[in-house]
Amino acid sequence: MKFTPEKPALFGETLDSLTAHLRELGEPAFRAKQILDWVYKKRARTWDAMTNLPKPLRTKLEATFDLTPATLVLSKESNDVTDKLLLELRDGSLIESVIIRAPQDNVGEEHSRKTICISTQVGCAMGCVFCASGLAGLKRDMSAGEIVSQLLQVCYREDATTPRARPELASFDNIVVMGMGEPLANYDALIRALTILNAEWGLGFGARRITVSTSGLVPKILKLAEEPIGFRLAVSLHGSTNEVREKIMPVNKAYPLEKLIPAVREFSEKHGRMVTLEFILIEDVNDSVEQAGELRDIARDLHAHVNIIPYNTVEGLPWKRPSVHVQEGFADVLRAARVPVTLRREKGHDIAAACGQLRLKTEKDRELAQA
Ligand code: SAH
Ligand code: SF4
């Protein structure tokens, strides 16, 4: 299903498309750059703030474009590591963005690295059995403007809490497309949004600091490898044999490991960059030493980095995270082979991967309120 808002989002425009719109409005081309400077560099939040634009133009723009396609409805600072933002889109859909603060080794708190995790779809159609985002299926794709808008909402919020000498700098270090939805299933909007985030006339955020996570849509991984901008890739593996993977990820039927692994290899060879393999550990499902051994072999073959994420329990789902002892034992199998591995050690159960759960809860509360 597709939602067609009355006005296109300004944040979904590229320099070229905005220039073309302005021509149609009978305006000179240089206005496009001025407008983009206002929103991305000076963080203007209203048309009236764009004081070097003539008033009649501001009125015209207001009638033509939507300046706030996503509004913040709830912000939850759950602990010192994660903040979750719940945003509402024009049609009432809810999406989540998460800010994760990871202290940098030996540098101290104030130099903690900030990663922002964004969504690309409302819900998800992939049906991974452990995931909160996919529980109710896919509601709709997000537009490029809606995807970019999440980042701006985070910038506004971070600018307010930590004022910057130069507001045009992004207020975070990394962008991970690991929120709700399968980004490669909304390919065109994803690439348009990431292009806007990366462009010098946009947010100016380096492609090496942008990671796209996928459940493994092979043709789209190959397509991403051909893009001129070199974004990073993370692949949600979660099972190192077809037998285990297909039990928890239906996508494995269409794209089993013998198709997925060569595609990942092709991506990493084209880009000359290390790919990340994500592996959530679920008790008695994929946490055996045998699975660790197979994962080690795959990672070694792909020269990949492995991110082990202890599973976050989801209300209503039966899956559990294994004990720390099992987690460490699993990671040790990879460490012993010198495979680069990170075992996430965030406090509590509410790390970024729990994305989707706040929305689920709020939607449930809304339904209850309407009943
Ligand atoms: N659809 C994409 C990106 C969004 S999901 C993908 O699947 O890669 C981001 C990551 O969070 C994925 O690795 C996903 O498997 C993981 N994830 C989903 N639910 C989780 C949970 N309850 N606990 C831990 N990780 C989870
Ligand atoms: Fe979708 Fe990713 Fe969740 Fe799977 S893990 S249902 S692909 S969001």
PDB file of N, CA and C in Angstrom, residues 190-245:
ATOM      1  N   LEU A 190      15.167   4.443  -0.469  1.00  0.00           N
ATOM      2  CA  LEU A 190      16.368   4.331   0.367  1.00  0.00           C
ATOM      3  C   LEU A 190      17.545   5.051  -0.288  1.00  0.00           C
ATOM      4  N   ILE A 191      17.791   4.747  -1.565  1.00  0.00           N
ATOM      5  CA  ILE A 191      18.950   5.331  -2.245  1.00  0.00           C
ATOM      6  C   ILE A 191      18.783   6.843  -2.380  1.00  0.00           C
ATOM      7  N   ARG A 192      17.567   7.268  -2.665  1.00  0.00           N
ATOM      8  CA  ARG A 192      17.342   8.713  -2.776  1.00  0.00           C
ATOM      9  C   ARG A 192      17.625   9.389  -1.427  1.00  0.00           C
ATOM     10  N   ALA A 193      17.107   8.780  -0.354  1.00  0.00           N
ATOM     11  CA  ALA A 193      17.312   9.360   0.984  1.00  0.00           C
ATOM     12  C   ALA A 193      18.802   9.382   1.337  1.00  0.00           C
ATOM     13  N   LEU A 194      19.500   8.276   1.089  1.00  0.00           N
ATOM     14  CA  LEU A 194      20.921   8.222   1.463  1.00  0.00           C
ATOM     15  C   LEU A 194      21.739   9.192   0.606  1.00  0.00           C
ATOM     16  N   THR A 195      21.314   9.384  -0.638  1.00  0.00           N
ATOM     17  CA  THR A 195      21.998  10.346  -1.499  1.00  0.00           C
ATOM     18  C   THR A 195      21.860  11.756  -0.923  1.00  0.00           C
ATOM     19  N   ILE A 196      20.669  12.064  -0.438  1.00  0.00           N
ATOM     20  CA  ILE A 196      20.424  13.388   0.163  1.00  0.00           C
ATOM     21  C   ILE A 196      21.264  13.559   1.438  1.00  0.00           C
ATOM     22  N   LEU A 197      21.343  12.486   2.236  1.00  0.00           N
ATOM     23  CA  LEU A 197      22.125  12.573   3.481  1.00  0.00           C
ATOM     24  C   LEU A 197      23.607  12.753   3.186  1.00  0.00           C
ATOM     25  N   ASN A 198      24.034  12.151   2.079  1.00  0.00           N
ATOM     26  CA  ASN A 198      25.451  12.138   1.731  1.00  0.00           C
ATOM     27  C   ASN A 198      25.894  13.394   0.970  1.00  0.00           C
ATOM     28  N   ALA A 199      24.968  13.973   0.210  1.00  0.00           N
ATOM     29  CA  ALA A 199      25.348  15.063  -0.706  1.00  0.00           C
ATOM     30  C   ALA A 199      25.894  16.278   0.040  1.00  0.00           C
ATOM     31  N   GLU A 200      26.774  16.957  -0.636  1.00  0.00           N
ATOM     32  CA  GLU A 200      27.375  18.163  -0.073  1.00  0.00           C
ATOM     33  C   GLU A 200      26.291  19.235   0.141  1.00  0.00           C
ATOM     34  N   TRP A 201      25.289  19.295  -0.741  1.00  0.00           N
ATOM     35  CA  TRP A 201      24.189  20.253  -0.571  1.00  0.00           C
ATOM     36  C   TRP A 201      23.144  19.751   0.433  1.00  0.00           C
ATOM     37  N   GLY A 202      23.321  18.517   0.893  1.00  0.00           N
ATOM     38  CA  GLY A 202      22.384  17.937   1.867  1.00  0.00           C
ATOM     39  C   GLY A 202      23.023  17.941   3.243  1.00  0.00           C
ATOM     40  N   LEU A 203      22.947  16.770   3.909  1.00  0.00           N
ATOM     41  CA  LEU A 203      23.518  16.708   5.254  1.00  0.00           C
ATOM     42  C   LEU A 203      25.042  16.545   5.222  1.00  0.00           C
ATOM     43  N   GLY A 204      25.591  16.184   4.070  1.00  0.00           N
ATOM     44  CA  GLY A 204      27.051  16.074   3.921  1.00  0.00           C
ATOM     45  C   GLY A 204      27.664  14.979   4.766  1.00  0.00           C
ATOM     46  N   PHE A 205      26.931  13.888   4.923  1.00  0.00           N
ATOM     47  CA  PHE A 205      27.375  12.822   5.811  1.00  0.00           C
ATOM     48  C   PHE A 205      28.108  11.739   5.016  1.00  0.00           C
ATOM     49  N   GLY A 206      29.335  11.414   5.407  1.00  0.00           N
ATOM     50  CA  GLY A 206      30.194  10.493   4.639  1.00  0.00           C
ATOM     51  C   GLY A 206      29.586   9.104   4.462  1.00  0.00           C
ATOM     52  N   ALA A 207      29.690   8.576   3.232  1.00  0.00           N
ATOM     53  CA  ALA A 207      29.099   7.265   2.920  1.00  0.00           C
ATOM     54  C   ALA A 207      29.690   6.145   3.778  1.00  0.00           C
ATOM     55  N   ARG A 208      30.955   6.283   4.147  1.00  0.00           N
ATOM     56  CA  ARG A 208      31.600   5.253   4.976  1.00  0.00           C
ATOM     57  C   ARG A 208      31.004   5.183   6.371  1.00  0.00           C
ATOM     58  N   ARG A 209      30.270   6.208   6.724  1.00  0.00           N
ATOM     59  CA  ARG A 209      29.661   6.193   8.060  1.00  0.00           C
ATOM     60  C   ARG A 209      28.175   5.841   7.999  1.00  0.00           C
ATOM     61  N   ILE A 210      27.743   5.353   6.824  1.00  0.00           N
ATOM     62  CA  ILE A 210      26.339   4.956   6.660  1.00  0.00           C
ATOM     63  C   ILE A 210      26.299   3.448   6.375  1.00  0.00           C
ATOM     64  N   THR A 211      25.602   2.698   7.216  1.00  0.00           N
ATOM     65  CA  THR A 211      25.512   1.238   7.045  1.00  0.00           C
ATOM     66  C   THR A 211      24.075   0.820   6.764  1.00  0.00           C
ATOM     67  N   VAL A 212      23.901   0.038   5.714  1.00  0.00           N
ATOM     68  CA  VAL A 212      22.583  -0.501   5.387  1.00  0.00           C
ATOM     69  C   VAL A 212      22.553  -1.958   5.836  1.00  0.00           C
ATOM     70  N   SER A 213      21.536  -2.302   6.610  1.00  0.00           N
ATOM     71  CA  SER A 213      21.417  -3.685   7.078  1.00  0.00           C
ATOM     72  C   SER A 213      20.296  -4.381   6.321  1.00  0.00           C
ATOM     73  N   THR A 214      20.569  -5.587   5.847  1.00  0.00           N
ATOM     74  CA  THR A 214      19.539  -6.325   5.113  1.00  0.00           C
ATOM     75  C   THR A 214      19.402  -7.754   5.622  1.00  0.00           C
ATOM     76  N   SER A 215      18.191  -8.270   5.462  1.00  0.00           N
ATOM     77  CA  SER A 215      17.957  -9.665   5.833  1.00  0.00           C
ATOM     78  C   SER A 215      18.445 -10.595   4.722  1.00  0.00           C
ATOM     79  N   GLY A 216      18.901  -9.998   3.598  1.00  0.00           N
ATOM     80  CA  GLY A 216      19.525 -10.842   2.571  1.00  0.00           C
ATOM     81  C   GLY A 216      18.798 -10.904   1.247  1.00  0.00           C
ATOM     82  N   LEU A 217      18.338  -9.768   0.725  1.00  0.00           N
ATOM     83  CA  LEU A 217      17.706  -9.744  -0.603  1.00  0.00           C
ATOM     84  C   LEU A 217      18.811  -9.711  -1.666  1.00  0.00           C
ATOM     85  N   VAL A 218      19.144 -10.882  -2.151  1.00  0.00           N
ATOM     86  CA  VAL A 218      20.328 -11.044  -3.005  1.00  0.00           C
ATOM     87  C   VAL A 218      20.379 -10.099  -4.217  1.00  0.00           C
ATOM     88  N   PRO A 219      19.315 -10.023  -5.040  1.00  0.00           N
ATOM     89  CA  PRO A 219      19.428  -9.133  -6.222  1.00  0.00           C
ATOM     90  C   PRO A 219      19.684  -7.676  -5.835  1.00  0.00           C
ATOM     91  N   LYS A 220      19.132  -7.273  -4.704  1.00  0.00           N
ATOM     92  CA  LYS A 220      19.302  -5.877  -4.274  1.00  0.00           C
ATOM     93  C   LYS A 220      20.689  -5.644  -3.671  1.00  0.00           C
ATOM     94  N   ILE A 221      21.268  -6.666  -3.084  1.00  0.00           N
ATOM     95  CA  ILE A 221      22.647  -6.542  -2.589  1.00  0.00           C
ATOM     96  C   ILE A 221      23.565  -6.311  -3.786  1.00  0.00           C
ATOM     97  N   LEU A 222      23.302  -7.050  -4.877  1.00  0.00           N
ATOM     98  CA  LEU A 222      24.129  -6.904  -6.081  1.00  0.00           C
ATOM     99  C   LEU A 222      23.922  -5.526  -6.709  1.00  0.00           C
ATOM    100  N   LYS A 223      22.696  -5.029  -6.622  1.00  0.00           N
ATOM    101  CA  LYS A 223      22.401  -3.701  -7.165  1.00  0.00           C
ATOM    102  C   LYS A 223      23.109  -2.627  -6.327  1.00  0.00           C
ATOM    103  N   LEU A 224      23.057  -2.816  -5.009  1.00  0.00           N
ATOM    104  CA  LEU A 224      23.710  -1.845  -4.108  1.00  0.00           C
ATOM    105  C   LEU A 224      25.222  -1.786  -4.379  1.00  0.00           C
ATOM    106  N   ALA A 225      25.765  -2.944  -4.750  1.00  0.00           N
ATOM    107  CA  ALA A 225      27.202  -2.998  -5.041  1.00  0.00           C
ATOM    108  C   ALA A 225      27.558  -2.120  -6.240  1.00  0.00           C
ATOM    109  N   GLU A 226      26.568  -1.859  -7.100  1.00  0.00           N
ATOM    110  CA  GLU A 226      26.826  -1.060  -8.311  1.00  0.00           C
ATOM    111  C   GLU A 226      26.617   0.437  -8.091  1.00  0.00           C
ATOM    112  N   GLU A 227      26.079   0.822  -6.943  1.00  0.00           N
ATOM    113  CA  GLU A 227      25.792   2.246  -6.703  1.00  0.00           C
ATOM    114  C   GLU A 227      27.095   3.039  -6.670  1.00  0.00           C
ATOM    115  N   PRO A 228      27.061   4.268  -7.180  1.00  0.00           N
ATOM    116  CA  PRO A 228      28.281   5.063  -7.170  1.00  0.00           C
ATOM    117  C   PRO A 228      28.731   5.488  -5.770  1.00  0.00           C
ATOM    118  N   ILE A 229      27.800   5.542  -4.839  1.00  0.00           N
ATOM    119  CA  ILE A 229      28.187   5.930  -3.472  1.00  0.00           C
ATOM    120  C   ILE A 229      28.413   4.655  -2.662  1.00  0.00           C
ATOM    121  N   GLY A 230      29.554   4.572  -1.991  1.00  0.00           N
ATOM    122  CA  GLY A 230      29.938   3.329  -1.315  1.00  0.00           C
ATOM    123  C   GLY A 230      29.444   3.203   0.112  1.00  0.00           C
ATOM    124  N   PHE A 231      28.161   2.886   0.272  1.00  0.00           N
ATOM    125  CA  PHE A 231      27.641   2.689   1.626  1.00  0.00           C
ATOM    126  C   PHE A 231      28.135   1.362   2.173  1.00  0.00           C
ATOM    127  N   ARG A 232      28.163   1.255   3.480  1.00  0.00           N
ATOM    128  CA  ARG A 232      28.559  -0.017   4.091  1.00  0.00           C
ATOM    129  C   ARG A 232      27.377  -0.978   4.162  1.00  0.00           C
ATOM    130  N   LEU A 233      27.703  -2.267   4.228  1.00  0.00           N
ATOM    131  CA  LEU A 233      26.658  -3.287   4.243  1.00  0.00           C
ATOM    132  C   LEU A 233      26.767  -4.160   5.491  1.00  0.00           C
ATOM    133  N   ALA A 234      25.626  -4.419   6.104  1.00  0.00           N
ATOM    134  CA  ALA A 234      25.550  -5.403   7.183  1.00  0.00           C
ATOM    135  C   ALA A 234      24.498  -6.420   6.778  1.00  0.00           C
ATOM    136  N   VAL A 235      24.792  -7.683   7.000  1.00  0.00           N
ATOM    137  CA  VAL A 235      23.848  -8.727   6.607  1.00  0.00           C
ATOM    138  C   VAL A 235      23.384  -9.457   7.863  1.00  0.00           C
ATOM    139  N   SER A 236      22.069  -9.566   8.023  1.00  0.00           N
ATOM    140  CA  SER A 236      21.510 -10.284   9.165  1.00  0.00           C
ATOM    141  C   SER A 236      21.558 -11.767   8.844  1.00  0.00           C
ATOM    142  N   LEU A 237      22.509 -12.455   9.422  1.00  0.00           N
ATOM    143  CA  LEU A 237      22.675 -13.873   9.107  1.00  0.00           C
ATOM    144  C   LEU A 237      21.811 -14.728  10.052  1.00  0.00           C
ATOM    145  N   HIS A 238      22.096 -14.653  11.324  1.00  0.00           N
ATOM    146  CA  HIS A 238      21.291 -15.282  12.371  1.00  0.00           C
ATOM    147  C   HIS A 238      21.157 -16.796  12.284  1.00  0.00           C
ATOM    148  N   GLY A 239      21.783 -17.384  11.295  1.00  0.00           N
ATOM    149  CA  GLY A 239      21.793 -18.837  11.179  1.00  0.00           C
ATOM    150  C   GLY A 239      22.929 -19.123  10.219  1.00  0.00           C
ATOM    151  N   SER A 240      23.831 -20.049  10.582  1.00  0.00           N
ATOM    152  CA  SER A 240      24.975 -20.252   9.694  1.00  0.00           C
ATOM    153  C   SER A 240      24.834 -21.522   8.860  1.00  0.00           C
ATOM    154  N   THR A 241      23.658 -22.173   8.969  1.00  0.00           N
ATOM    155  CA  THR A 241      23.312 -23.259   8.036  1.00  0.00           C
ATOM    156  C   THR A 241      21.891 -22.950   7.544  1.00  0.00           C
ATOM    157  N   ASN A 242      21.564 -23.447   6.362  1.00  0.00           N
ATOM    158  CA  ASN A 242      20.202 -23.215   5.844  1.00  0.00           C
ATOM    159  C   ASN A 242      19.151 -23.769   6.799  1.00  0.00           C
ATOM    160  N   GLU A 243      19.466 -24.922   7.381  1.00  0.00           N
ATOM    161  CA  GLU A 243      18.495 -25.574   8.258  1.00  0.00           C
ATOM    162  C   GLU A 243      18.065 -24.650   9.399  1.00  0.00           C
ATOM    163  N   VAL A 244      19.039 -24.018  10.043  1.00  0.00           N
ATOM    164  CA  VAL A 244      18.716 -23.133  11.172  1.00  0.00           C
ATOM    165  C   VAL A 244      18.145 -21.802  10.664  1.00  0.00           C
ATOM    166  N   ARG A 245      18.756 -21.273   9.617  1.00  0.00           N
ATOM    167  CA  ARG A 245      18.355 -19.930   9.157  1.00  0.00           C
ATOM    168  C   ARG A 245      16.913 -19.920   8.646  1.00  0.00           C
TER     169      ARG A 245
END
